[in-house]
Amino acid sequence: MSTANSAHIGERHSYDVVIVGAGGAGLRAAIAAHDAGARTAIVCKSLLGKAHTVMAEGGIAAAMGNLWPDDNWKVHFRDTMRGGKMLNNWRMAQLHAQEAPARVLELEEWGALFDRTADGLISQRDFGGHRYARLAHVGDRTGLEMIRTLQQRAVSLGIDVFMECTITDILKDGKDGDKVAGAFGYWRESGRFVVFEAPSVVLATGGIGKSFKVTSNSWEYTGDGHTLALRAGASLINMEFVQFHPTGMVWPPSVRGILVTESVRGDGGVLKNSEGRRFMFDYIPEFFKAETADTIEEADRWYTDKKNNRRPPELLPRDEVARAINAEIKAGRGTPHGGIYLDIASRRDADYIKRRLPSMYHQFKELADVDITREPMEIGPTCHYVMGGVEVDADTGASSVQGLYAAGEVAGGMHGANRLGGNSLSDLLVFGRRAGLNAAYHAARVKNQTPVSIHEEAVQAAANTALAPFAEEGGENPYSVQKDLQEVMHSLVGIIRTADELEQALAEIEKLAERAEHLTVEGNRQYNPGWHLAIDLQNMLWVSECIARAALARTESRGGHTRDDYPMTDREWGTKNIVLSEREGAIDLAIKPLPALPDELKALFEEQS
Amino acid sequence: MGYDLSMRVWRGNEDGGALQDFTVSVEEGEVVLDALHRLQATQAGDLAIRWNCKAGKCGSCSAEINGRPRLMCMTRLSEYEPSETITVTPMRTFPIIKDLVTDVSYNYEKAKEIPAFAPTPPDPDGKHRMMQVDVERGQEFRKCIECFLCQDTCHVVRDHEDNKSAFAGPRFFLRYAELDMHPLDTHDRRQLAQAAAGLSMCNITKCCTEVCPEHIKITDNAIIPMKERVVDRKYDPLVWLGSKIFRRDQREEVES
Ligand SMILES: Cc1cc2nc3c(=O)[nH]c(=O)nc-3n(C[C@H](O)[C@H](O)[C@H](O)COP(=O)(O)OP(=O)(O)OC[C@H]3O[C@@H](n4cnc5c(N)ncnc54)[C@H](O)[C@@H]3O)c2cc1C
Ligand code: SF4
Ligand code: SF4
Ligand code: FES
């Protein structure tokens, strides 16, 4: 090919707003930016419609009150904050709860077909940590409906999409500028470079789960946006909080980690150990005692009568359930393949299961030879979601770098120490829209006042960095380094952590980073996954270090962060955020106060019902 | 129990290529995609494949396995004898980029031709009311994961590059049908489908339905009803008259 190994940059585009990512957050941001009059482009690593959002199963949380008229934004806000162990950015949680219903209705306006209630409204289902049945859904393929609706909307608006194009650098204004001026990337198909000039860039790149061995996340989740932000001068918060979803498949080995939706429990499924005991009753924490059923009878009545009964302990927030499962397995009460039983077969009839959970039925039947209408599933925790992300302004999604915005899983703050199921899809819509709008406003301001321009040296440097793995001979295979990193994160920075292990992890990550400086890739630049991984691996190392550092610093247990050596939740830590930034190539850690809850919202937690 | 699997994988690019033989160790319960990932990690670091979810949800990993269009992540190795050689080739209908990755932009171009959804206004409380039975038809079509295996299989375009410009293909007939059957949509796209999307070129062989991993009854539930109604209207003067006066898509046609 003509591009063999030249760092030549032949292709340039100019836009007002460039959105990095085409999941729910990126697409919603693009639609908003377009509607605000900005010339908008979407750039994404996979084909359009294949982002993680497509895999979401259970639903979109929004207090529409279609089934339970008592539901409203205040209840949703309260549930979200309690689920996040009060570490959420309150303003984000408030905006999210207030705006989610309108964002869901808008999807319907754009063609989405949600499941209906008897009177023809959007149906809502139960999920962990939500007081009322609140998740708008389509069977167990809600993410597919959401991404297709947004994708079709974006296409009909004529928004430009650059598919299979990976952004590797945020470009700044001038030589030492502090404003965003564009983004640099390569086409996966040809390996050729491309430069986007734009005063506003929105990061909507999703999460980091590929750094862990057992995960529900795909190859895309290498923490690109987290690292792009860090390297561009923005900060990350809450990185110690990684969500392990309680129910991933455990067998056969090749599907280990693939998600089993929480809807199985929302629709009546229960967890049992090898002795057949519904063990979740043994793990109800003090914090949730008042709202959790303590007998099987009460728990079972709750599905039909929520007013007079409390929620089954299987529907506690995910961090609680994941820890309980972990403890049961460690105590030797696991299944033959090292999991726990998730049983819906003995509780609901086959037709109901197939109607409510068609893709779970399909997934187990085809991948594990298990008929979930007849036998229990074997499940165990899997790395699923990162609460941590770019520190942003709640109302606008702006990072501390002018022109750089973040929304969706890559943004931090909204979910605090633990995310409730269903609150991600709604987060994407609410904050995707806000970030897109504000990125468009920013672009308009910049164009009228102080136009920005890209610094050519930075472009060349980005090109050279990307090509480095081709120059190296006799270096390591990127796949081996990735595998070792996943092992380190899994065994030393997993669900249960200790200072010793975290320190060991940091030492290991440092060694891996050294190895990653000398990677060798086979072949040429044309659609070369080995090369792509060599580039992504650098980001995986950055975020892994961030997670381990923050986890070491937070000497307490809270939500998605459990320290064996500090098993209690600490009031002091409840008012603090760990903020990470980059300084001279190293990670800098600071502790900052959490924005305090205003009195009128505080009252919502006192009127405990 | 694990064993050594013989595989033949097509490798090359738009300039040409060939089947290459590999032996790869595989484990119980694995799928074709696992075997290819192992090849990638240990023997062929630059082997090009697409995948994301590894659970049949995203429609990225389409290829032809022993000649059959399938998802690589949903094809269990246990379907084959351990001694059998598994041959994996790229989808034939689309131009090759590299190895198992093809240029599927044809599909994204066709998607752009479909007019936007245009709903009736919501009820005064801002909500739409639709009955479950009425949304179910559309929901069946919206299960589509855009794997494009039906497009790959359809003989109208499989070996007939020249038909591509006039023919949207089964995946997009679903889209027309879905909009047509959407309880809230105000357009009438039947004629459009006939004219623009090449519905008449389909001779209902049902090959598309056979390969659909979502088991969508593309031919029976989408294509045939669309064909029938297109014909109905042509012969029903009342509908014809109505469409002349009221239909927005036609009005646009006249104006432009
Ligand atoms: C199996 C599964 C089930 C889930 N179920 C639910 C659920 O029921 N309810 C719920 O609320 N949440 C659920 N979640 C979580 C939720 O789906 C995700 O958090 C959410 O979809 C993330 O959306 P996003 O828009 O932030 O990112 P994504 O949808 O992941 O999109 C990220 C985009 O960024 C692009 N990208 C990344 N890096 C780059 C780069 N360097 N250059 C260019 N592009 C890049 C990717 O290509 C992709 O287009 C689930 C998650 C999984 C994995
Ligand atoms: S039924 Fe029609 S669309 Fe489907 S494969 Fe046959 S000719 Fe193609
Ligand atoms: S209709 Fe079926 S075969 Fe065709 S693209 Fe959709 S899921 Fe794939
Ligand atoms: S990888 Fe998603 S369908 Fe196969």
PDB file of C-alpha atoms and ligand atoms in Angstrom, chain B residues 143-151 171 174 208 211-214 216 218, ligand 3:
ATOM      1  CA  LYS B 143     -35.258  -7.334  16.462  1.00  0.00           C
ATOM      2  CA  CYS B 144     -32.963  -7.057  13.440  1.00  0.00           C
ATOM      3  CA  ILE B 145     -29.317  -6.800  14.550  1.00  0.00           C
ATOM      4  CA  GLU B 146     -28.098  -5.637  11.124  1.00  0.00           C
ATOM      5  CA  CYS B 147     -25.787  -8.560  10.602  1.00  0.00           C
ATOM      6  CA  PHE B 148     -26.563  -8.275   6.870  1.00  0.00           C
ATOM      7  CA  LEU B 149     -26.538 -12.048   6.452  1.00  0.00           C
ATOM      8  CA  CYS B 150     -29.867 -11.828   4.635  1.00  0.00           C
ATOM      9  CA  GLN B 151     -28.395  -9.257   2.276  1.00  0.00           C
ATOM     10  CA  ARG B 171     -33.049  -6.062   5.617  1.00  0.00           C
ATOM     11  CA  LEU B 174     -38.155  -4.991   6.822  1.00  0.00           C
ATOM     12  CA  CYS B 208     -33.098 -14.547   3.557  1.00  0.00           C
ATOM     13  CA  VAL B 211     -30.237 -17.387   7.489  1.00  0.00           C
ATOM     14  CA  CYS B 212     -31.646 -14.736   9.816  1.00  0.00           C
ATOM     15  CA  PRO B 213     -30.086 -15.337  13.261  1.00  0.00           C
ATOM     16  CA  GLU B 214     -32.978 -13.469  14.877  1.00  0.00           C
ATOM     17  CA  ILE B 216     -37.407 -12.924  11.765  1.00  0.00           C
ATOM     18  CA  ILE B 218     -38.682 -11.668   6.642  1.00  0.00           C
TER      19      ILE B 218
HETATM   20  S1  SF4 C   3     -33.103  -9.308   9.057  1.00  0.00           S
HETATM   21 FE1  SF4 C   3     -32.033 -10.960  10.139  1.00  0.00          FE
HETATM   22  S2  SF4 C   3     -30.446 -11.591   8.712  1.00  0.00           S
HETATM   23 FE2  SF4 C   3     -31.166  -9.627   7.984  1.00  0.00          FE
HETATM   24  S3  SF4 C   3     -29.784  -8.138   8.871  1.00  0.00           S
HETATM   25 FE3  SF4 C   3     -31.523  -8.332  10.252  1.00  0.00          FE
HETATM   26  S4  SF4 C   3     -30.933  -9.866  11.746  1.00  0.00           S
HETATM   27 FE4  SF4 C   3     -29.519 -10.047  10.022  1.00  0.00          FE
END
